[in-house]
Amino acid sequence: MDLLGGPAGEHAQAVRIAGRALAREDLLTRAAAVAAEIAGAEAVAVHATASLETVVAVVGGILAGVPVVPLPPDSGPAERAHILGDSGARLLLAARGAYAAGDGDPPVVPVDDLTRGDGARADVPGDAPALVLYTSGTTGAPKGVPVTRSAVAAGLDALAEAWEWTPDDTLVHGLPLFHVHGLVLGVLGALRVGSPLVHTGRPRPELYAEAAGSLYFGVPTVWSRVCADEEAARALRGARLLVSGSAPLPVPVFDRLADLTGHRPVERYGMTETLITVSARAGGERRPGQVGLPLAGVATRLAAEDGSAVPHDGETPGELHVRAPMVFGGYLNRPDATAEAFTPDGWFRTGDIAVVGPDGWHRIVGRASTDLIKSGGYRIGAGEVEDALLAHPAVREAAVVGTPHDDLGEQVTAYVVAEGVGERQLIDFVAGRLSAHKRPRVVYLVGSLPRNAMGKVVKTRLK
């Protein structure tokens, strides 16, 4: 199954990363050399820096039909050892001199030294894994997620339709190349559609502005920084579409971005296990704080803790279940985790709490494990309280969790980055916007919130 699209435009620039560029034809030639080197391997790891070598290595794995395991370049020794051992990677592809091999690592193959390949593409079935991506591991060791070639194709084609993404677009982003957002959407998506890709190396506002693209990807942290640089933000007025994902986009950032750039951003929802399943449309409405409608071929539902159906009334939260051609089939080497992840009738349990309106629009409240707070008999979504806090002009960041309470079971506790405002003022501010039982009972003013590489707050690290 061919994931990379047809030969049209092969002489045009395909990928530019931090000022270095490869035409599509040159990219495929170099990737063919990688494919020849790794042919027959069980799996290969890629030291996934933001570099042309990473793209060449990943495309080489796809051409060879060998599953690619992106290795985060900032991973610690324990995480790295777990990913390499669990995935069964027999080789590690990296730019020459970029990876310092440790004891027990597989042989390192410098991508730069591979120059010869016959250009043939392996005939690989659609149900074969193209990638093995690892989850963030916030509740234990990262789990391997095999993503099949047909899942990648289905997901990218559905997004191309939803975002009206064509070869005439130039995609710009500066996201890491070891996650769904930066790698699958941001590299394989551009190659499959046939649109040029400009990767800025780092997602800095001035680099986004200089790229002069038509389609931009960013996480909320990126868009918040763009809004803080008004000159860079206004330079994006010539774009066609701004897309935000990987974490909820705060409503004040949505509004500020729309004001400065003239674009109401498209928000979307997905996971490593499902790729992207829900999104607003390029040609349709975009609502602050909501992620839109299911993509083509995607079905969703909400379930209560006892498994019963939750109404799509725009008010009642439930766990989001998904069924779609882009959903994975099970975790690598983890039959126990796989069994827990799927319902008896075959739906994937996302672990995310959502509210769905009568018109089908989805709003993600948060994770069931950290963002559904049960206080005094009420079920409270942390995301709703966070949005209320972020509406205060003095608040820059906010994270809400449930903490133990002798009487209520759990109390709403907020960690807030703000200036010139006190805890009681923030509690009263939320109480004036939401039901009284949703107000924080405790507010901690902090200097920063712990975030992972994709800008998501790591709530397990809030103390």
PDB file of N, CA and C in Angstrom, residues 25-39 56-57 59-61 63-64 114-121:
ATOM      1  N   GLU A  25      12.046  14.413  -5.457  1.00  0.00           N
ATOM      2  CA  GLU A  25      12.798  13.379  -6.158  1.00  0.00           C
ATOM      3  C   GLU A  25      14.047  13.008  -5.372  1.00  0.00           C
ATOM      4  N   ASP A  26      14.757  14.015  -4.841  1.00  0.00           N
ATOM      5  CA  ASP A  26      15.963  13.747  -4.054  1.00  0.00           C
ATOM      6  C   ASP A  26      15.625  13.040  -2.742  1.00  0.00           C
ATOM      7  N   LEU A  27      14.532  13.442  -2.138  1.00  0.00           N
ATOM      8  CA  LEU A  27      14.098  12.781  -0.913  1.00  0.00           C
ATOM      9  C   LEU A  27      13.844  11.303  -1.158  1.00  0.00           C
ATOM     10  N   LEU A  28      13.127  10.984  -2.225  1.00  0.00           N
ATOM     11  CA  LEU A  28      12.824   9.581  -2.517  1.00  0.00           C
ATOM     12  C   LEU A  28      14.082   8.803  -2.876  1.00  0.00           C
ATOM     13  N   THR A  29      15.034   9.427  -3.543  1.00  0.00           N
ATOM     14  CA  THR A  29      16.291   8.747  -3.873  1.00  0.00           C
ATOM     15  C   THR A  29      17.057   8.389  -2.611  1.00  0.00           C
ATOM     16  N   ARG A  30      17.171   9.343  -1.702  1.00  0.00           N
ATOM     17  CA  ARG A  30      17.879   9.075  -0.454  1.00  0.00           C
ATOM     18  C   ARG A  30      17.121   8.064   0.406  1.00  0.00           C
ATOM     19  N   ALA A  31      15.797   8.170   0.416  1.00  0.00           N
ATOM     20  CA  ALA A  31      15.000   7.219   1.195  1.00  0.00           C
ATOM     21  C   ALA A  31      15.113   5.809   0.630  1.00  0.00           C
ATOM     22  N   ALA A  32      15.251   5.693  -0.698  1.00  0.00           N
ATOM     23  CA  ALA A  32      15.418   4.375  -1.309  1.00  0.00           C
ATOM     24  C   ALA A  32      16.710   3.721  -0.845  1.00  0.00           C
ATOM     25  N   ALA A  33      17.748   4.532  -0.625  1.00  0.00           N
ATOM     26  CA  ALA A  33      19.006   3.983  -0.109  1.00  0.00           C
ATOM     27  C   ALA A  33      18.815   3.451   1.312  1.00  0.00           C
ATOM     28  N   VAL A  34      18.049   4.169   2.123  1.00  0.00           N
ATOM     29  CA  VAL A  34      17.727   3.687   3.461  1.00  0.00           C
ATOM     30  C   VAL A  34      16.935   2.388   3.370  1.00  0.00           C
ATOM     31  N   ALA A  35      15.948   2.356   2.479  1.00  0.00           N
ATOM     32  CA  ALA A  35      15.116   1.160   2.326  1.00  0.00           C
ATOM     33  C   ALA A  35      15.959  -0.053   1.968  1.00  0.00           C
ATOM     34  N   ALA A  36      16.943   0.126   1.089  1.00  0.00           N
ATOM     35  CA  ALA A  36      17.808  -0.990   0.698  1.00  0.00           C
ATOM     36  C   ALA A  36      18.628  -1.487   1.885  1.00  0.00           C
ATOM     37  N   GLU A  37      19.036  -0.574   2.744  1.00  0.00           N
ATOM     38  CA  GLU A  37      19.875  -0.935   3.892  1.00  0.00           C
ATOM     39  C   GLU A  37      19.093  -1.698   4.959  1.00  0.00           C
ATOM     40  N   ILE A  38      17.832  -1.361   5.155  1.00  0.00           N
ATOM     41  CA  ILE A  38      17.072  -1.923   6.272  1.00  0.00           C
ATOM     42  C   ILE A  38      16.104  -3.018   5.844  1.00  0.00           C
ATOM     43  N   ALA A  39      16.065  -3.342   4.572  1.00  0.00           N
ATOM     44  CA  ALA A  39      15.105  -4.329   4.058  1.00  0.00           C
ATOM     45  C   ALA A  39      15.162  -5.619   4.872  1.00  0.00           C
ATOM     46  N   VAL A  56      14.079  11.488   5.845  1.00  0.00           N
ATOM     47  CA  VAL A  56      14.631  10.482   4.931  1.00  0.00           C
ATOM     48  C   VAL A  56      14.517   9.097   5.552  1.00  0.00           C
ATOM     49  N   ALA A  57      14.858   8.964   6.832  1.00  0.00           N
ATOM     50  CA  ALA A  57      14.814   7.666   7.501  1.00  0.00           C
ATOM     51  C   ALA A  57      13.390   7.131   7.586  1.00  0.00           C
ATOM     52  N   VAL A  59      10.744   7.923   5.694  1.00  0.00           N
ATOM     53  CA  VAL A  59      10.264   7.574   4.353  1.00  0.00           C
ATOM     54  C   VAL A  59      10.949   6.297   3.873  1.00  0.00           C
ATOM     55  N   GLY A  60      12.220   6.117   4.216  1.00  0.00           N
ATOM     56  CA  GLY A  60      12.904   4.879   3.862  1.00  0.00           C
ATOM     57  C   GLY A  60      12.245   3.663   4.480  1.00  0.00           C
ATOM     58  N   GLY A  61      11.833   3.772   5.729  1.00  0.00           N
ATOM     59  CA  GLY A  61      11.121   2.665   6.360  1.00  0.00           C
ATOM     60  C   GLY A  61       9.810   2.368   5.679  1.00  0.00           C
ATOM     61  N   LEU A  63       9.073   2.968   2.490  1.00  0.00           N
ATOM     62  CA  LEU A  63       9.366   2.344   1.196  1.00  0.00           C
ATOM     63  C   LEU A  63       9.721   0.873   1.358  1.00  0.00           C
ATOM     64  N   ALA A  64      10.445   0.546   2.441  1.00  0.00           N
ATOM     65  CA  ALA A  64      10.879  -0.839   2.659  1.00  0.00           C
ATOM     66  C   ALA A  64       9.807  -1.702   3.293  1.00  0.00           C
ATOM     67  N   LEU A 114      24.223   6.675   3.490  1.00  0.00           N
ATOM     68  CA  LEU A 114      23.488   5.780   2.597  1.00  0.00           C
ATOM     69  C   LEU A 114      23.135   6.545   1.330  1.00  0.00           C
ATOM     70  N   THR A 115      23.709   6.127   0.201  1.00  0.00           N
ATOM     71  CA  THR A 115      23.547   6.894  -1.037  1.00  0.00           C
ATOM     72  C   THR A 115      23.004   6.082  -2.197  1.00  0.00           C
ATOM     73  N   ARG A 116      22.940   4.764  -2.067  1.00  0.00           N
ATOM     74  CA  ARG A 116      22.531   3.933  -3.206  1.00  0.00           C
ATOM     75  C   ARG A 116      21.246   3.164  -2.894  1.00  0.00           C
ATOM     76  N   GLY A 117      20.296   3.249  -3.797  1.00  0.00           N
ATOM     77  CA  GLY A 117      19.060   2.486  -3.686  1.00  0.00           C
ATOM     78  C   GLY A 117      18.447   2.326  -5.058  1.00  0.00           C
ATOM     79  N   ASP A 118      17.727   1.226  -5.257  1.00  0.00           N
ATOM     80  CA  ASP A 118      17.187   0.963  -6.603  1.00  0.00           C
ATOM     81  C   ASP A 118      15.859   1.672  -6.849  1.00  0.00           C
ATOM     82  N   GLY A 119      15.309   2.323  -5.820  1.00  0.00           N
ATOM     83  CA  GLY A 119      14.070   3.085  -6.000  1.00  0.00           C
ATOM     84  C   GLY A 119      12.807   2.249  -5.969  1.00  0.00           C
ATOM     85  N   ALA A 120      12.937   0.925  -5.846  1.00  0.00           N
ATOM     86  CA  ALA A 120      11.747   0.070  -5.830  1.00  0.00           C
ATOM     87  C   ALA A 120      11.013   0.206  -4.494  1.00  0.00           C
ATOM     88  N   ARG A 121       9.689   0.205  -4.550  1.00  0.00           N
ATOM     89  CA  ARG A 121       8.893   0.263  -3.340  1.00  0.00           C
ATOM     90  C   ARG A 121       8.341  -1.125  -3.038  1.00  0.00           C
TER      91      ARG A 121
END
